[in-house]
Amino acid sequence: PAPPPAPTPPPPPSPVKAAAPAPAPKKVVVREVPEELIGIMGYIMWERAGQPDGADFGAEAERELRAALETGLSASEVKHRLKTGIPLFEPGQGPPPAPAKQAPKPSQSSGGSSGGKHKMDAVNRPPVDEGLLIQHEGAISGNSHFPDWMKDRIISEEPGCTRSFMHRFNAALGMLNDGRGSDDPEGAMTLLYVWLRFCEIRQLVWNKNYNIKPREISAAQTRLTDTLCDVFKNQKQHRQLAHMCMAAVGRGAEGNAGQRIRDEILDVQRANDVMGGFMEEWHQKLHNNTTPDDVAICQAILDYLEAGLDINQYWNTLHANGIDKERLLSYDRSIHSEPNFRQDQIKGLTRDLNKYMVTLKAVHSGADLDSATKYIFGYSQDDCKGSSVSVSRIDGVATPELERALQTIIGAMEANRSSRLKSQASSVDALQLLEAVVGARQMIRPHIVGGNDFGGRLKDVVYLDLALETTGRVVVEGALGDFEKRGVAVLMKAVGLALENVCLSLWGNNELVLCWKEWQAASQHLGNNDDWALRTKAALDRIQIAVQDVVERYNNRLQPAAVALGGGLGVDHHAIDIFTEEVVRGTSAAPLSQLLRRVDPLLRQAADLGSWQVISAVNVKGFVEVVDDIATVQNDVYSRPTVIVAGRVSGEEEIPEGCVGVLTSDMPDVLAHISVRARNEGVAFCTCFDPDEMRRLQTLGGTPVTVAPAGNEVSVTAASASEVSSSSSGDDSYSDNNQVPRIQIEKRVFRGQWCVASDEFEADNVGGKSRNLQGLRGRLPENIKLPVSTALPFGVCDQVIAHPVNASVKASLDGLLPNLDVDGLDTVQQLIRSLQAPPELVEQMRSKMAAGGQPFPGNAGQERWEAAWRAITGVWASKWNQRSFISCRKAGIAHEDISMAVLCQEVVQAEYSFVIHTTHPQTGNTDEIYAEVVRGLGEVLVGNYPGRALSFVAKKSDLKNPQVTGFPSKNVGLFAPPSMIFRSDSNGEDLEGYAGAGLYDSIIMDASEERPIDYSKDLLVQDVGYQKATLAAIAYAGLVVENLLGSPQDIEGCITANGDLVIVQTRPQV
């Protein structure tokens, strides 16, 4: 939906007097510029200049730094600005002009340009086509089901597959064809992938007592990958799994490439006089049963040669590829010896083994970049014993631009490899290389998703894309330290490219693409205004949520299959336990997460957020209880003061009895239900953003601690058991004989009306929600609206149960309710939802709603009435939900005394929804209004939806200048069609000392639609003027309502597409 126009901002409460102009700052005398700052600034200048060899920017850096310090900035502030990318000078300021000087010359001491940066050609990447980048289909689902027949078949066929890869690939092809046409193709393909992955990571036997021709392996591999590519092309819903299977198998090679594995190695031996020893052992292994290990062995030999016959380098390369001496000895044709060549053999062996590597990679390494590039642009190999290879270029894909990009990338990766062999720092600009990789992937993106088969060569394009994905991952992993050293601006650029690489790698990637767009928009604000760090932090939070969702789906889909299949195949238990973890670690999402962890503290520092968010600031002492999800313990009763350390807090949970503190790494909103209850019950509630600190807290299970919040920081220190006991000695909550003090409420009874209009709302027939709205009606300014309302008053639910049409339901409830416990709640709710509507109720609703100008749902037909009745009985049934039942027990409220009215309103077509607390809930400051805003309906704000809302604070004396304290990271908005909403309105919510709000359900009679939110185009986020006017109008509405009702208020409302601001409910703030 188009963003609504901003509501008219309120007039200032009183005239604002213009401040006198500040006097011009005095120039500060700077005697010496710290060497540390000169080093940082010089590096930044060298980067800006294109990293020229041997250039010295020390003098220029010192001159600019001195000018900055003379403006009054401290050395620490200058350092902070350099690290975060904030300009040193305000607009209109700047350093004095630089003195004329000659261009820097290369350093002579290092031999001219030797040891300098690797020169990379610029890659002219195409502009991102969002339509090609977003792919809605093909994601791995979170479904954990898989077909037993496929599992049993894999286990039964595994013994025969240990003979050779040919047998395994042929078996996999048969299973793939049967699975893709089965009732559960995703489950079948999941098991197939897990099986192939176990093989790839050497958990299954590759060959055993079987002599196989390489061309037979290659042919079987080709048939399998051809079929996988057909799934990728024609069964788009399974693209991710097909992609993963292709990566686990390798490409396969047509024609004579497989046979040349046997033939070429003999030519290499003869040409270089290496007929015996190590080379003969490897030759026999290749002749008997070639495997992907041979690629690593060949690379190890080449690295040994390049390192001047250093045998340590041979073993380093093997170990890096998971091959040790024991594995070499395990082959049917075992390798006992080490390479032992002469100096005069290095040149010839290097030449010939590099050529031989082309053949090995053609068969085993489809995702190797050099090999994949050759398949796109074509290559040929001369005749060897009657076997020649000629692969044609793929017209339409093999463009000059792509060729330049790929050669640039390959050259840079080779330079990196050479540097590693020489134990030197990389000479490649990793950021430039990463941009080249992503640019190359964008060049081939139209071919990946376009549906063209390229005469059966689409597989080659897919394998090139896989090779580039892997290259991008390797580049990021190798450059994490370099990116961090170069400051937040470089880190942010790297995050954007790494995220784009992830978007290009995952199918069903809509949310990740929106994250990428938001990150790009946030990056435009870097250092330009005061809130750039807050904007970027919100974008980072959303990316983290999206990546975590991917990880959870992978875990739910893959891990159960790995456990079931691995156990039947005899796979090592540790390999099973970490299966999904290792799969994720091998994706492009893993280094992205590592980058985000490096950016996060810099953004928090720049935004002055600290390492914690304190939601409820209470000093407490208790024993630590570590849980994955607080929902799993919300029904528990702790016999001693307990501090819960929870990985997951959605915001809707109840705080367990005996809990004095909750510490979490999750991000519930400040106005979420659990946040409100924590403040009301005096429970410490804090979010920790420091992963190291969170890991420490998770090791403290059973330990007594003191939790002391202060500002944006929280101290969690050791305490003694006696201190904890002493802190709770005056609190009867932990006494075995404790009787919970009762909060008395009066059960309401039916007063003869099935439905009441808003002018009939009274304390005896409706709750605070309905009465508070009526108290505002006719008293608000024109630009603040109220919805038309009617209500089903207190006692109607009991009267419906007692009606003869529901006699059987009443009999069942009479048997359950007197001794109700938690286990019986679901049954009671089902019975309430089965109630039939008495005719008297239907007719009175019809007449009352018509009189008030509300549409009666039944006028649109029986189906619409039934939808409305389901919503009404759902609201009544929520009296017996687990959360409210436990909360009443904790507060000492007799649950049977709860009476439930139902407030009936039309759904406001909200573009934005907000919740206002007219006293700041975190600080208790009565002079400040705090509010949170989301797109669409307010359920996203108060319900179980990940991410944060936009939050802001406004001083009541200066409503026109609200201050944003957090930008939104919630990934969806809820939007409803024209409909009715039925709101719970009980007598047990707005009580002194009891936070009952949010315990009961409000239900829309039609399902709401979840829509992904694109904050890069959202006016409330991107347009500062619109943002300021809208937030000021929300704050003004809060102040007006507070003044009219005479106490701090908890207000819910929304803004419509035409800019109307509507208050939908309000209650006293507790």
GROMACS .gro file of C-alpha atoms in nm, residues 55 237 352 416 464 579 659 732 794 831 930 1051:
model
   12
   55ALA     CA    1   5.339   0.609  -0.091
  237GLN     CA    2   1.014  -2.546  -0.580
  352ASP     CA    3   5.257  -3.100  -1.682
  416ASN     CA    4   4.630  -1.499  -0.277
  464LEU     CA    5   3.006  -2.156  -1.261
  579PHE     CA    6   2.584  -3.209   1.036
  659CYS     CA    7   1.159  -1.531   3.871
  732ASP     CA    8   0.692  -1.434   5.147
  794PHE     CA    9  -2.047  -0.886   3.095
  831LEU     CA   10  -1.619  -2.627   2.436
  930TYR     CA   11   0.740   0.694   2.463
 1051ILE     CA   12  -0.285   0.386   2.413
   0.00000   0.00000   0.00000
